[in-house]
Coordinates of C-alpha atoms in Angstrom, one line a residue:
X11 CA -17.1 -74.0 10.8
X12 CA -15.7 -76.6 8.4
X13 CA -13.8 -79.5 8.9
X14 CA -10.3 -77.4 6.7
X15 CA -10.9 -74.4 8.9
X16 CA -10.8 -76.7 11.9
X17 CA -7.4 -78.4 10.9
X18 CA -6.0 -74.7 9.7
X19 CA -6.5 -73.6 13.4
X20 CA -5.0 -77.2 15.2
X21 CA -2.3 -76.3 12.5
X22 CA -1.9 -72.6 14.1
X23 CA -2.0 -74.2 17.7
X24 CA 0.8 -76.8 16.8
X25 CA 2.5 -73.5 15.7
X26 CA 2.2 -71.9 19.0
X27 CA 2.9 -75.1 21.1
X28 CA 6.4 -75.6 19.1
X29 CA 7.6 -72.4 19.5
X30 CA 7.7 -73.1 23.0
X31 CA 9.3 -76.5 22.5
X32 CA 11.7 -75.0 20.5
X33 CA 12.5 -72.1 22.9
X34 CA 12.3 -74.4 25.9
X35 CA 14.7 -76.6 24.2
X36 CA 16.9 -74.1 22.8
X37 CA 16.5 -75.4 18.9
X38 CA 17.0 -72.2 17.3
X39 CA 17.2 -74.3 13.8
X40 CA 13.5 -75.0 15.0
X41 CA 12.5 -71.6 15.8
X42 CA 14.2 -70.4 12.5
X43 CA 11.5 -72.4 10.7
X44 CA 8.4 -70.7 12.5
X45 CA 8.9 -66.9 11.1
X46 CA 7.4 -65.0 7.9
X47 CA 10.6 -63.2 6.8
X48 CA 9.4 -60.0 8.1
X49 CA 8.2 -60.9 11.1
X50 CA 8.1 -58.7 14.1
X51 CA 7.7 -59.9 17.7
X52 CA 6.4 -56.8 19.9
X53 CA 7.8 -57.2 23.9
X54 CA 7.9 -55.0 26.7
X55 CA 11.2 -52.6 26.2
X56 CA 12.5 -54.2 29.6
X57 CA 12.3 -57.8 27.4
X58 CA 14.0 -56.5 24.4
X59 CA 11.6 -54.2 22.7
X60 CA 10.4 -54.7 18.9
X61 CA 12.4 -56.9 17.2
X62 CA 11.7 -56.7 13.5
X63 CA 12.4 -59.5 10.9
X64 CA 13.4 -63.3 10.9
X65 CA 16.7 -62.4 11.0
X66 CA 16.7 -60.0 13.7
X67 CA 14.4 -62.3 15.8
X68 CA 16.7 -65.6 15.6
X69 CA 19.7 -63.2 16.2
X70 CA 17.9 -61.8 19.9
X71 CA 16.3 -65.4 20.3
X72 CA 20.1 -67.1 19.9
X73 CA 21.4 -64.3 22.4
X74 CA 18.7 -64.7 25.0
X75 CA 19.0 -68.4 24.8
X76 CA 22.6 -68.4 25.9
X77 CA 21.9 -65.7 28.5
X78 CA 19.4 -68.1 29.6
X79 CA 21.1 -71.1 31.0
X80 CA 20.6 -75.1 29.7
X81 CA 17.6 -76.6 28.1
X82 CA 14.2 -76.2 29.7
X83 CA 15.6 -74.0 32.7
X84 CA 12.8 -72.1 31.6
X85 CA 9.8 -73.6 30.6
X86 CA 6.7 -71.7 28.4
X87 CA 3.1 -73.3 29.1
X88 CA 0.4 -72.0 26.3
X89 CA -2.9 -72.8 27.3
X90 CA -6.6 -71.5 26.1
X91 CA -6.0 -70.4 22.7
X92 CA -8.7 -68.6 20.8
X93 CA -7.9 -68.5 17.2
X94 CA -9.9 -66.8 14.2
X95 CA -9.2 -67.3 10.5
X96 CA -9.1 -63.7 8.9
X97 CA -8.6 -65.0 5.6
X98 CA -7.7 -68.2 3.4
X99 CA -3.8 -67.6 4.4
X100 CA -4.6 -65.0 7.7
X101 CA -5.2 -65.4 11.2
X102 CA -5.4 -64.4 14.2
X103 CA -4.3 -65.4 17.8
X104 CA -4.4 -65.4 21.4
X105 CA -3.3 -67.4 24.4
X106 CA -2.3 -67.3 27.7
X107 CA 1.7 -67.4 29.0
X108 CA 2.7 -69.5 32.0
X109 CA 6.3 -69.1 32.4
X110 CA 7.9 -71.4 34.6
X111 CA 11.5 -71.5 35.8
X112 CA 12.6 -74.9 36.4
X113 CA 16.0 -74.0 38.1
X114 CA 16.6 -71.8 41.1
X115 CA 19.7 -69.1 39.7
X116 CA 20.8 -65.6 39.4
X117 CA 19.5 -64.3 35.9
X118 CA 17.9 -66.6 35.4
X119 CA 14.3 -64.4 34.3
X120 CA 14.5 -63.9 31.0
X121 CA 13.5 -60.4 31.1
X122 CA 15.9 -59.4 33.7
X123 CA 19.5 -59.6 34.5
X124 CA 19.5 -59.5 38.4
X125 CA 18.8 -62.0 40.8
X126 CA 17.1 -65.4 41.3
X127 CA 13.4 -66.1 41.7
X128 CA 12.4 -68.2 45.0
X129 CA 9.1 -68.6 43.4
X130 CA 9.2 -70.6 39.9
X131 CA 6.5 -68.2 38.6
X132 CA 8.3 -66.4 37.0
X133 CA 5.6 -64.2 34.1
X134 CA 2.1 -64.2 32.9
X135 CA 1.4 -63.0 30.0
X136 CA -0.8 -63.2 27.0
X137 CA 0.2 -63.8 23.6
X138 CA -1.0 -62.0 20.7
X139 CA -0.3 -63.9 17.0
X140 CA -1.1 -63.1 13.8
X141 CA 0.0 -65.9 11.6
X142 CA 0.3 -66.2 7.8
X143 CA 0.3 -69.2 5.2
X144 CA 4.2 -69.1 3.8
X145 CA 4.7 -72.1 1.2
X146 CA 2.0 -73.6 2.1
X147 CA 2.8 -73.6 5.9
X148 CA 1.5 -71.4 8.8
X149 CA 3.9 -68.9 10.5
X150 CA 4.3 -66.0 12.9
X151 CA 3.8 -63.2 11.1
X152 CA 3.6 -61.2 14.2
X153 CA 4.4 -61.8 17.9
X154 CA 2.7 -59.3 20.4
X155 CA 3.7 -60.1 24.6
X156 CA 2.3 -58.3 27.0
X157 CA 2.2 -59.1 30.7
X158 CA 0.2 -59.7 33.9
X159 CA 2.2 -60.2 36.4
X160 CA 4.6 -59.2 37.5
X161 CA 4.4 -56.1 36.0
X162 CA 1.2 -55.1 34.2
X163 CA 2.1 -54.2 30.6
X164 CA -1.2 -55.8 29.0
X165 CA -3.7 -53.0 27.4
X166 CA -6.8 -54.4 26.0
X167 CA -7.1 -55.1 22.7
X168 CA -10.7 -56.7 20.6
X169 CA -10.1 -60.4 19.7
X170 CA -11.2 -60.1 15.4
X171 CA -14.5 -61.8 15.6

């Protein structure tokens, strides 16, 4: 591996880590800026379903965010990432989803609309990115989010090698 692919990938991972900066901190401006124009972010039909485009993804995002409560009442913790460059302006992307709730409230799951957790556990998922280089700059081209737990919605799928 060179030393470029090596900064293209810690240039994916900062990727990943702001988007959940941004969402924790509810900067949609900021999330607006991490989006190919046709991006499409795959969830669970109980978390939304397929949203499709940058427009359509700040639109649910904005919408979620106020369903959501205050800043950081939900925090997102991204950890082992395993990136592959798939081509000079291609990648792809997984890590794992920690997602903590940091206030105990009705609705406050972000996938549901009933009831408070008493555990701050509140998914864990697996994220599944491809990114691509947009003006010189890499972003989500595609956002796949399956889950562990509580529900099982992960199926297997080969990491590119």
């Amino acid at each position: 591996m060179t030393i470029d692919e090596l900064l293209q990938i810690e240039e994916i991972r900062q990727l990943r880590i702001g988007y959940s900066n941004y969402f924790d901190g509810h900067d949609v401006a900021g999330l607006t800026t991490l989006f190919c124009e046709d991006a499409v972010c795959e969830f669970p039909e109980e978390c939304g379903g397929d949203w499709i485009g940058r427009d359509t993804i700040i639109a649910n995002f904005t919408r979620e965010l106020d369903r959501l409560g205050e800043p950081y009442d939900t925090m997102h913790v991204v950890t082992n990432p395993w990136i592959t460059l798939t081509g000079s302006d291609s990648a792809h992307g997984r890590c794992y989803l920690i997602d903590l709730l940091t206030r105990q409230k009705a609705g406050s799951g972000h996938c549901t609309t009933t009831g408070g957790h008493a555990n701050p556990l509140d998914y864990l998922g697996m994220y599944e990115d491809d990114y691509q280089k947009e003006g010189g700059a890499w972003k989500f081209a595609r956002i796949r989010l399956p889950f562990f737990w509580p529900d099982r919605t992960f199926e297997s799928v080969k990491h590119p090698d």
